[in-house]
Amino acid sequence: MYKDNHLLAQLRSASLGRGDDVFVQGQGGRTFDAFFANAERYAALLAAKGVEPGDRVAVQVNKSLEALELYLGTVMTGAVFLPLNPDYTASEIAYFLQDATPHMFVHDPSRKSEMQAAAQAADVAHVMTLDAAGGGTLGDTAKAMPDGFVPVARTADDLAAILYTSGTTGRSKGAMLTHGALASNTATLVDYWRFTPDDVLIHALPIFHTHGLFVATNVALMAAAAMIFLPKFSPDAIFAAMPIATTLMGVPTFYTRLLDDPRLTKDITKNMRLFISGSAPLLAETHERWTERTDHKILERYGMTETNMNTSNPYDGARKPGTVGLPLPGVEVKIMDGSGAELGVDEIGSIEVRGDNVFAGYWQMPEKTAEELREDGWFVTGDLGVRDKDGYVSIVGRSKDLIISGGFNVYPKEVEVIIDDLPDVLESAVIGVPHADFGEAVVAVVVARDPALTAETISLATAGKLARFKCPKSVLIVDALPRNTMGKVQKKSLREEYNNLFN
Ligand code: AMP
């Protein structure tokens, strides 16, 4: 009965013959049939509230299985699922609601008064609540709805979701993702990473972001694999899950935190077949330490909200530390210079991608869309990268983070790699800040592993290895780098903090 809804049909087909199998393990878990029946109840309720194909359903709730069922229920109605980070304030939510004009907004009951005011200002027709235990006005009413909702027909070109980008500069943009982009990328990943019904995936990522919502959940569903669904990352819960799980999808901070824990051993990971990392750069050192401790080689991949996954290290071939691997089947990747010419091996440039995985444009931003998504389908990712002789891509940073000092380009990564290599350094972020003589000056913000670390040690190391214009004009030792929930270092906030360093 799901066959006419492009995404749903593909997410459901592998589990149809095995509806009694467990999809989500543990108390409060679900069989595949129970999971989809609940999604049908949400769909029936949404339809009863007048949600129509193409309408947006905005959802700002804590991570729960019910929230995943609501995602699929929304897709069943032909509407567009729009997840929002639970950390957003009411005024941030007001912007998203005004921009996306959803027919329904679902929020956590604990934030009723502020969220209702935001929704009222945006004229949202229906405002309902859902808590992490499945309660709230939406959850309670859905329980009384019948299952068996017949999904609305949708083609590959119809929208399934809008995800707002984290918006490191300017207004946050709504990336429009079609049924076809999500389904085709999921099918590629299931195949490339060899997911089967025998897999048990540890899901510890947030579900308002492409990594936890699409990469993890869609892959598990399409493969009819089971999940251990954790409310958030916690080493205790991960170590408890590892002996009965087979795969983990994580951001690099998961891996560094697990490495800090003496419970990480070859023995505890022996049932696992695959560790995947993405959403932020995994240091080569982390990759190597993980292999020493567990005998597993972390598989790093690269993607973004707008494109789903673009490249991945191979399952069978070499997984090269510090690289994001090869273009996935069906995804074209090229590295371009500023004049629009394609660059060759070992030349750093702007990464562009094309394929069925790429989004349909930014919601109500035709100019932004035209700037970044060309008519011939190439998307300018905003990332800088380089390809080695074997075709492996490495990410050098965001183009916005490129430093131009005295007229010369400095790629933060080439400085960071040298600093991170020092034994007393835990990690670093290199940024450009305004400077009267140089335009921008290179500044290194460093977290020490050993408190005895000094700025001079770092300056000496960089002076020995880098051209003078690339060497930091200032080295600042700090306790921690600012990161968002996906573990990405927030260079914009560092630039703001040190904006007046040379003035
Ligand atoms: P988001 O849209 O929040 O998923 O962020 C996408 C951005 O995260 C990309 O454009 C990259 O800058 C960065 N990113 C994702 N995966 C990786 C990776 N494996 N290594 C380095 N950067 C990554």
Coordinates of C-alpha atoms and ligand atoms in Angstrom, one line a residue:
M1 CA 0.0 0.0 0.0
Y2 CA 3.1 2.3 0.2
K3 CA 4.0 1.7 -3.4
D4 CA 2.9 5.1 -4.7
N5 CA 4.8 7.2 -2.2
H6 CA 8.4 7.2 -3.5
L7 CA 10.4 7.5 -0.3
L8 CA 8.0 5.5 1.9
A9 CA 7.9 2.6 -0.6
Q10 CA 11.7 2.3 -0.5
L11 CA 12.0 2.6 3.2
R12 CA 9.4 0.0 3.8
S13 CA 10.1 -2.7 1.2
A14 CA 12.8 -4.6 3.0
S15 CA 10.9 -4.9 6.3
L16 CA 7.5 -5.9 4.7
G17 CA 8.2 -9.6 4.9
R18 CA 9.6 -9.3 8.4
G19 CA 7.2 -7.1 10.2
D20 CA 7.5 -8.9 13.5
D21 CA 11.3 -8.3 13.6
V22 CA 12.5 -5.8 16.1
F23 CA 13.4 -2.4 14.5
V24 CA 14.2 -0.6 17.7
Q25 CA 15.5 -2.6 20.6
G26 CA 15.0 -2.2 24.3
Q27 CA 12.1 -1.1 26.4
G28 CA 9.6 1.0 24.6
G29 CA 11.1 -0.4 21.3
R30 CA 9.2 -1.4 18.2
T31 CA 8.8 -4.1 15.7
F32 CA 8.8 -2.8 12.1
D33 CA 5.0 -3.3 11.9
A34 CA 4.4 -1.4 15.1
F35 CA 6.7 1.4 14.0
F36 CA 4.9 1.9 10.7
A37 CA 1.5 1.5 12.3
N38 CA 2.3 4.4 14.6
A39 CA 3.5 6.4 11.7
E40 CA 0.2 5.8 10.0
R41 CA -1.7 7.0 13.2
Y42 CA 0.3 10.3 13.0
A43 CA -0.4 10.6 9.3
A44 CA -4.2 10.0 10.0
L45 CA -4.1 12.8 12.6
L46 CA -2.2 15.2 10.5
A47 CA -4.6 14.7 7.6
A48 CA -7.5 15.2 10.0
K49 CA -6.0 18.5 10.9
G50 CA -6.0 19.6 7.3
V51 CA -2.3 18.9 6.5
E52 CA -2.2 18.6 2.7
P53 CA 0.5 17.5 0.3
G54 CA 3.3 20.1 0.1
D55 CA 2.4 21.7 3.5
R56 CA 5.2 22.0 6.0
V57 CA 5.0 20.4 9.4
A58 CA 7.6 22.0 11.7
V59 CA 8.7 19.9 14.6
Q60 CA 10.9 21.0 17.5
V61 CA 10.9 18.2 20.0
N62 CA 13.4 16.1 22.0
K63 CA 14.8 13.0 20.5
S64 CA 12.3 10.1 20.6
L65 CA 11.0 7.2 18.6
E66 CA 7.7 9.0 18.4
A67 CA 9.4 11.9 16.7
L68 CA 10.7 9.4 14.1
E69 CA 7.2 8.0 13.6
L70 CA 6.0 11.6 13.2
Y71 CA 8.7 12.1 10.5
L72 CA 7.4 9.1 8.5
G73 CA 3.8 10.0 9.2
T74 CA 4.4 13.4 7.7
V75 CA 5.9 11.9 4.6
M76 CA 2.9 9.6 4.3
T77 CA 0.6 12.6 4.1
G78 CA 2.6 14.0 1.2
A79 CA 3.7 16.9 3.5
V80 CA 7.2 18.2 4.1
F81 CA 8.9 17.4 7.4
L82 CA 10.8 20.3 9.0
P83 CA 12.8 19.3 12.1
L84 CA 14.2 22.0 14.3
N85 CA 17.0 21.9 16.9
P86 CA 15.5 21.7 20.4
D87 CA 18.0 24.2 21.6
Y88 CA 16.6 27.0 19.4
T89 CA 15.1 29.9 21.3
A90 CA 11.6 31.2 20.8
S91 CA 12.9 34.1 18.7
E92 CA 14.9 31.7 16.5
I93 CA 11.8 29.5 16.1
A94 CA 9.7 32.6 15.2
Y95 CA 12.1 33.2 12.2
F96 CA 11.7 29.6 11.0
L97 CA 8.0 29.6 11.3
Q98 CA 7.6 32.9 9.5
D99 CA 10.0 31.7 6.8
A100 CA 8.5 28.2 6.3
T101 CA 4.8 29.1 7.0
P102 CA 4.0 25.5 8.2
H103 CA 0.4 24.3 8.6
M104 CA 1.3 22.7 11.9
F105 CA 4.0 23.3 14.5
V106 CA 4.8 20.6 17.1
H107 CA 6.8 21.5 20.1
D108 CA 7.7 20.1 23.5
P109 CA 5.0 20.7 26.1
S110 CA 7.5 22.2 28.6
R111 CA 7.9 25.3 26.4
K112 CA 4.2 26.0 25.8
S113 CA 3.9 29.7 26.5
E114 CA 6.9 31.0 24.6
M115 CA 6.4 28.7 21.6
Q116 CA 2.7 29.4 21.3
A117 CA 3.5 33.1 21.1
A118 CA 6.1 32.4 18.4
A119 CA 3.5 30.3 16.4
Q120 CA 0.8 32.9 16.8
A121 CA 3.0 35.6 15.4
A122 CA 3.6 33.4 12.4
D123 CA -0.1 32.5 12.0
V124 CA 0.4 28.8 12.2
A125 CA -3.0 27.0 11.9
H126 CA -2.3 24.2 14.3
V127 CA 0.1 24.1 17.3
M128 CA 0.4 20.8 19.1
T129 CA 2.8 19.2 21.6
L130 CA 4.8 16.0 21.8
D131 CA 7.1 15.0 24.6
A132 CA 9.9 12.4 24.6
A133 CA 7.6 9.7 26.1
G134 CA 5.0 10.1 23.3
G135 CA 2.7 12.3 25.4
G136 CA 1.4 15.8 24.7
T137 CA -1.6 16.8 22.6
L138 CA -0.3 15.3 19.4
G139 CA 1.0 12.1 20.9
D140 CA -2.1 11.5 23.0
T141 CA -4.5 12.2 20.2
A142 CA -2.5 10.0 17.7
K143 CA -2.8 7.0 20.0
A144 CA -6.6 7.1 19.5
M145 CA -6.3 7.3 15.7
P146 CA -6.6 4.2 13.5
D147 CA -3.6 2.8 11.7
G148 CA -3.8 1.7 8.0
F149 CA -3.5 5.2 6.6
V150 CA -2.8 4.9 2.9
P151 CA 0.2 7.1 2.0
V152 CA -0.4 9.9 -0.5
A153 CA 1.2 9.3 -3.9
R154 CA 4.4 11.2 -4.3
T155 CA 7.0 11.2 -7.0
A156 CA 10.8 11.4 -6.8
D157 CA 10.6 15.1 -7.5
D158 CA 8.2 16.0 -4.7
L159 CA 9.6 17.4 -1.4
A160 CA 9.9 15.2 1.6
A161 CA 11.7 17.5 4.0
I162 CA 13.2 20.9 4.5
L163 CA 16.3 21.1 6.8
Y164 CA 17.6 24.5 7.7
T165 CA 21.4 24.7 7.4
S166 CA 23.3 25.6 10.6
G167 CA 23.8 29.1 9.1
T168 CA 27.4 30.0 10.0
T169 CA 26.9 33.2 8.1
G170 CA 23.8 35.2 7.5
R171 CA 20.3 33.8 7.6
S172 CA 19.8 30.1 8.0
K173 CA 18.6 28.6 4.7
G174 CA 16.0 25.9 4.2
A175 CA 17.4 23.1 2.0
M176 CA 14.6 21.5 0.1
L177 CA 15.1 17.7 -0.1
T178 CA 13.1 15.6 -2.5
H179 CA 11.8 12.0 -2.1
G180 CA 14.2 11.0 -4.9
A181 CA 17.3 12.7 -3.3
L182 CA 16.8 11.0 0.0
A183 CA 15.8 7.6 -1.4
S184 CA 18.6 7.3 -3.9
N185 CA 21.3 8.3 -1.4
T186 CA 20.0 5.9 1.2
A187 CA 20.0 3.1 -1.3
T188 CA 23.6 3.9 -2.3
L189 CA 24.7 3.9 1.4
V190 CA 23.0 0.7 2.3
D191 CA 24.8 -1.0 -0.6
Y192 CA 28.2 0.8 -0.1
W193 CA 28.4 0.2 3.6
R194 CA 26.8 -3.4 3.3
F195 CA 23.9 -2.9 5.6
T196 CA 21.7 -6.0 6.0
P197 CA 18.8 -7.1 8.3
D198 CA 21.5 -8.7 10.5
D199 CA 22.9 -5.3 11.5
V200 CA 22.2 -3.5 14.7
L201 CA 23.0 0.2 14.5
I202 CA 23.8 2.3 17.6
H203 CA 21.9 5.5 17.1
A204 CA 23.2 8.2 19.4
L205 CA 22.9 11.2 17.1
P206 CA 20.3 14.0 17.2
I207 CA 17.4 13.6 14.8
F208 CA 17.0 17.2 13.7
H209 CA 20.1 16.9 11.5
T210 CA 20.7 15.0 8.3
H211 CA 23.2 12.6 9.9
G212 CA 20.8 11.2 12.5
L213 CA 17.6 11.6 10.7
F214 CA 18.5 10.5 7.2
V215 CA 21.9 8.8 7.1
A216 CA 21.3 6.7 10.2
T217 CA 17.5 6.2 10.3
N218 CA 16.8 5.9 6.6
V219 CA 19.7 3.5 6.1
A220 CA 18.5 1.3 9.0
L221 CA 14.9 1.3 7.7
M222 CA 15.8 0.6 4.1
A223 CA 18.1 -2.3 5.1
A224 CA 15.5 -3.6 7.6
A225 CA 18.3 -3.4 10.2
A226 CA 17.7 -2.9 13.9
M227 CA 18.7 0.1 16.0
I228 CA 19.6 0.7 19.5
F229 CA 18.1 4.2 19.9
L230 CA 19.8 6.3 22.6
P231 CA 18.4 9.7 23.7
K232 CA 21.9 11.1 23.4
F233 CA 25.6 10.2 23.2
S234 CA 26.8 8.7 26.5
P235 CA 29.9 6.5 26.8
D236 CA 28.1 4.2 29.3
A237 CA 25.2 3.5 27.0
I238 CA 27.5 3.0 24.0
F239 CA 29.7 0.5 25.8
A240 CA 26.6 -1.3 27.0
A241 CA 25.4 -1.5 23.4
M242 CA 28.6 -2.5 21.6
P243 CA 28.6 -6.2 22.5
I244 CA 25.1 -6.6 20.9
A245 CA 25.5 -4.1 18.1
T246 CA 27.3 -4.2 14.7
T247 CA 27.7 -0.6 13.6
L248 CA 28.0 2.9 15.0
M249 CA 27.5 6.2 13.2
G250 CA 29.1 9.1 15.0
V251 CA 30.7 12.5 14.8
P252 CA 34.4 12.8 15.6
T253 CA 33.8 13.9 19.2
F254 CA 32.1 10.5 19.8
Y255 CA 35.3 8.8 18.9
T256 CA 37.6 11.1 20.8
R257 CA 35.5 10.7 23.9
L258 CA 35.3 6.9 23.6
L259 CA 39.1 6.9 23.2
D260 CA 39.5 8.7 26.5
D261 CA 37.7 5.8 28.2
P262 CA 39.6 2.8 29.4
R263 CA 36.6 0.6 28.6
L264 CA 37.4 0.9 24.9
T265 CA 39.2 -2.4 24.0
K266 CA 39.5 -4.9 21.2
D267 CA 37.2 -7.2 23.3
I268 CA 34.3 -4.8 23.7
T269 CA 34.3 -4.0 20.0
K270 CA 34.6 -7.5 18.7
N271 CA 31.0 -7.8 17.7
M272 CA 31.1 -4.6 15.7
R273 CA 31.8 -4.6 12.0
L274 CA 31.8 -0.9 11.1
F275 CA 32.5 2.5 12.7
I276 CA 31.5 5.4 10.5
S277 CA 32.4 9.1 11.1
G278 CA 31.2 12.3 9.5
S279 CA 29.8 15.8 9.9
A280 CA 33.2 17.3 11.0
P281 CA 36.8 16.4 10.3
L282 CA 38.2 13.3 12.0
L283 CA 41.8 13.8 12.8
A284 CA 44.2 11.3 11.3
E285 CA 45.5 10.8 14.8
T286 CA 42.1 9.8 16.1
H287 CA 41.7 7.3 13.2
E288 CA 45.1 5.8 14.0
R289 CA 44.6 5.6 17.8
W290 CA 41.2 3.9 17.2
T291 CA 42.8 1.3 15.1
E292 CA 45.5 0.7 17.8
R293 CA 42.9 0.2 20.5
T294 CA 40.2 -1.8 18.6
D295 CA 41.7 -3.2 15.4
H296 CA 38.9 -1.4 13.5
K297 CA 39.5 1.3 10.9
I298 CA 37.0 4.1 11.2
L299 CA 35.3 4.7 7.8
E300 CA 35.1 8.5 7.2
R301 CA 32.6 10.0 4.8
Y302 CA 31.6 13.5 3.7
G303 CA 28.2 15.0 3.2
M304 CA 26.1 18.0 4.0
T305 CA 22.5 19.0 4.6
E306 CA 22.1 20.1 0.9
T307 CA 23.6 17.0 -0.7
N308 CA 23.2 14.0 1.6
M309 CA 26.4 12.0 1.4
N310 CA 28.9 12.7 -1.4
T311 CA 32.0 10.7 -0.7
S312 CA 33.0 7.8 1.5
N313 CA 36.1 5.7 2.2
P314 CA 35.5 2.3 0.8
Y315 CA 34.2 -0.7 2.7
D316 CA 36.8 -3.1 1.3
G317 CA 39.6 -1.0 0.0
A318 CA 42.0 1.3 1.9
R319 CA 40.4 3.7 4.4
K320 CA 42.9 6.6 4.3
P321 CA 43.1 8.6 7.5
G322 CA 42.5 12.3 7.1
T323 CA 40.6 11.8 3.8
V324 CA 36.8 11.5 3.2
G325 CA 37.3 8.8 0.5
L326 CA 36.0 8.5 -3.0
P327 CA 32.9 9.9 -4.7
L328 CA 29.9 7.6 -4.0
P329 CA 28.4 5.8 -7.0
G330 CA 26.1 8.2 -8.8
V331 CA 27.8 11.3 -7.3
E332 CA 30.2 13.4 -9.4
V333 CA 32.8 15.5 -7.6
K334 CA 35.1 18.1 -9.1
I335 CA 37.6 20.5 -7.6
M336 CA 37.5 24.0 -9.2
D337 CA 39.7 27.1 -9.2
G338 CA 38.4 30.6 -8.9
S339 CA 38.1 31.1 -12.7
G340 CA 35.8 28.0 -13.2
A341 CA 38.5 25.6 -14.4
E342 CA 38.8 22.1 -13.1
L343 CA 41.9 21.4 -11.0
G344 CA 44.0 18.3 -11.1
V345 CA 45.6 16.0 -8.5
D346 CA 47.0 17.6 -5.3
E347 CA 45.6 21.1 -6.2
I348 CA 43.4 22.8 -3.6
G349 CA 40.1 24.3 -4.8
S350 CA 36.4 24.6 -4.4
I351 CA 34.4 21.3 -4.2
E352 CA 31.4 21.0 -6.5
V353 CA 29.1 18.0 -6.6
R354 CA 26.4 16.7 -8.9
G355 CA 24.0 13.7 -8.6
D356 CA 20.5 12.6 -7.6
N357 CA 21.5 13.2 -4.0
V358 CA 21.6 17.0 -4.4
F359 CA 18.8 19.1 -3.0
A360 CA 16.2 21.1 -5.0
G361 CA 17.3 24.5 -3.9
Y362 CA 16.8 26.8 -0.9
W363 CA 13.3 27.5 0.3
Q364 CA 12.1 30.8 -1.0
M365 CA 15.6 32.0 -1.8
P366 CA 15.9 31.9 -5.6
E367 CA 19.0 34.2 -5.8
K368 CA 20.9 32.1 -3.2
T369 CA 19.9 29.0 -5.0
A370 CA 21.0 30.3 -8.4
E371 CA 24.4 31.3 -6.9
E372 CA 25.1 27.9 -5.4
L373 CA 23.2 25.4 -7.5
R374 CA 23.9 25.7 -11.3
E375 CA 21.3 25.0 -13.9
D376 CA 23.4 22.0 -15.1
G377 CA 23.1 20.5 -11.7
W378 CA 26.5 21.2 -10.1
F379 CA 26.3 22.4 -6.5
V380 CA 29.0 24.7 -5.1
T381 CA 29.5 23.1 -1.7
G382 CA 31.4 26.0 -0.1
D383 CA 34.1 23.4 1.0
L384 CA 37.7 23.5 -0.1
G385 CA 39.3 20.2 -0.9
V386 CA 42.0 18.3 -2.8
R387 CA 42.1 15.0 -4.5
D388 CA 45.1 12.6 -4.3
K389 CA 46.4 10.4 -7.1
D390 CA 44.1 7.6 -6.2
G391 CA 41.0 9.9 -6.3
Y392 CA 40.6 10.2 -2.5
V393 CA 39.2 13.6 -1.4
S394 CA 40.4 15.6 1.6
I395 CA 38.5 18.5 3.0
V396 CA 40.7 21.5 3.7
G397 CA 38.0 23.7 5.3
R398 CA 35.1 25.9 4.4
S399 CA 35.9 28.5 1.7
K400 CA 34.6 31.2 4.1
D401 CA 37.4 30.1 6.5
L402 CA 40.2 30.6 4.0
I403 CA 42.6 33.2 5.3
I404 CA 44.1 35.8 2.9
S405 CA 47.2 37.3 4.6
G406 CA 49.3 39.8 2.8
G407 CA 47.6 38.7 -0.5
F408 CA 48.5 35.0 0.0
N409 CA 46.1 32.2 0.6
V410 CA 46.4 30.3 3.8
Y411 CA 44.4 27.1 4.2
P412 CA 43.7 26.7 8.0
K413 CA 44.0 22.9 7.8
E414 CA 47.7 23.0 6.7
V415 CA 48.6 25.0 9.8
E416 CA 46.3 23.0 12.1
V417 CA 47.8 19.7 11.0
I418 CA 51.3 20.8 12.0
I419 CA 50.1 22.2 15.4
D420 CA 48.0 19.1 16.1
D421 CA 51.0 16.9 15.5
L422 CA 52.8 18.3 18.5
P423 CA 52.7 15.8 21.4
D424 CA 51.4 18.4 24.0
V425 CA 48.6 19.7 21.8
L426 CA 45.1 18.2 21.9
E427 CA 43.6 20.2 19.1
S428 CA 43.7 23.6 17.3
A429 CA 41.6 25.9 15.2
V430 CA 43.4 28.4 12.9
I431 CA 41.5 31.6 11.9
G432 CA 42.0 34.9 10.1
V433 CA 41.4 38.1 12.0
P434 CA 41.6 41.7 10.7
H435 CA 45.1 43.2 10.6
A436 CA 46.1 46.6 9.5
D437 CA 49.2 45.5 7.5
F438 CA 48.3 42.1 6.2
G439 CA 44.5 42.4 5.7
E440 CA 44.1 39.3 7.8
A441 CA 46.5 37.7 10.2
V442 CA 46.8 34.0 10.9
V443 CA 45.8 33.2 14.5
A444 CA 46.1 29.8 16.1
V445 CA 43.7 28.9 19.0
V446 CA 45.1 25.8 20.7
V447 CA 43.9 23.4 23.4
A448 CA 46.8 21.9 25.3
R449 CA 47.1 18.2 26.2
D450 CA 49.9 19.1 28.6
P451 CA 49.4 22.2 30.7
A452 CA 53.1 23.0 30.3
L453 CA 52.5 23.8 26.6
T454 CA 53.6 27.3 25.6
A455 CA 52.8 29.5 22.6
E456 CA 56.5 29.6 21.9
T457 CA 56.7 25.9 21.3
I458 CA 53.9 26.2 18.7
S459 CA 55.5 29.2 17.0
L460 CA 58.8 27.4 16.8
A461 CA 57.2 24.3 15.3
T462 CA 55.3 26.2 12.7
A463 CA 58.3 28.4 11.8
G464 CA 60.3 25.3 11.0
K465 CA 57.7 23.8 8.7
L466 CA 55.7 26.6 7.1
A467 CA 56.4 29.6 4.9
R468 CA 56.5 32.8 7.0
F469 CA 53.1 34.1 5.7
K470 CA 51.4 31.0 7.0
C471 CA 52.8 31.1 10.5
P472 CA 50.5 32.3 13.2
K473 CA 51.0 35.9 14.2
S474 CA 49.5 35.0 17.5
V475 CA 49.0 31.8 19.3
L476 CA 46.3 31.6 22.0
I477 CA 46.0 28.7 24.4
V478 CA 42.5 28.1 25.6
D479 CA 40.6 25.5 27.6
A480 CA 38.3 24.3 24.8
L481 CA 37.1 25.1 21.3
P482 CA 33.5 26.2 20.8
R483 CA 31.5 23.4 19.1
N484 CA 28.0 22.9 17.9
T485 CA 26.0 19.8 18.6
M486 CA 27.4 18.0 15.6
G487 CA 30.9 18.6 16.9
K488 CA 31.8 21.2 14.4
V489 CA 34.2 23.9 15.6
Q490 CA 32.5 27.3 15.4
K491 CA 35.2 29.4 13.7
K492 CA 32.8 32.2 13.2
S493 CA 32.5 32.7 17.0
L494 CA 36.3 32.5 17.3
R495 CA 36.7 35.2 14.7
E496 CA 34.2 37.4 16.5
E497 CA 35.9 36.8 19.8
Y498 CA 39.3 37.7 18.5
N499 CA 38.3 40.3 16.0
N500 CA 40.1 43.1 17.7
L501 CA 43.3 41.2 18.6
F502 CA 45.5 43.4 16.4
N503 CA 43.6 46.7 16.8
Ligands
AMP1 P1 25.9 20.1 7.7 O1 25.1 20.7 6.6 O2 25.6 20.6 9.0 O3 25.8 18.6 7.6 O4 27.4 20.5 7.5 C1 28.1 20.1 6.3 C2 29.5 20.5 6.4 O5 30.2 19.7 7.4 C3 30.3 20.2 5.1 O6 30.0 21.2 4.1 C4 31.7 20.1 5.6 O7 32.2 21.4 5.7 C5 31.5 19.5 7.0 N1 31.8 18.1 6.9 C6 31.0 17.0 6.8 N2 31.6 15.9 6.9 C7 32.9 16.1 7.0 C8 34.1 15.4 7.1 N3 34.1 14.0 7.1 N4 35.3 16.0 7.2 C9 35.3 17.4 7.2 N5 34.2 18.2 7.1 C10 33.1 17.6 7.0

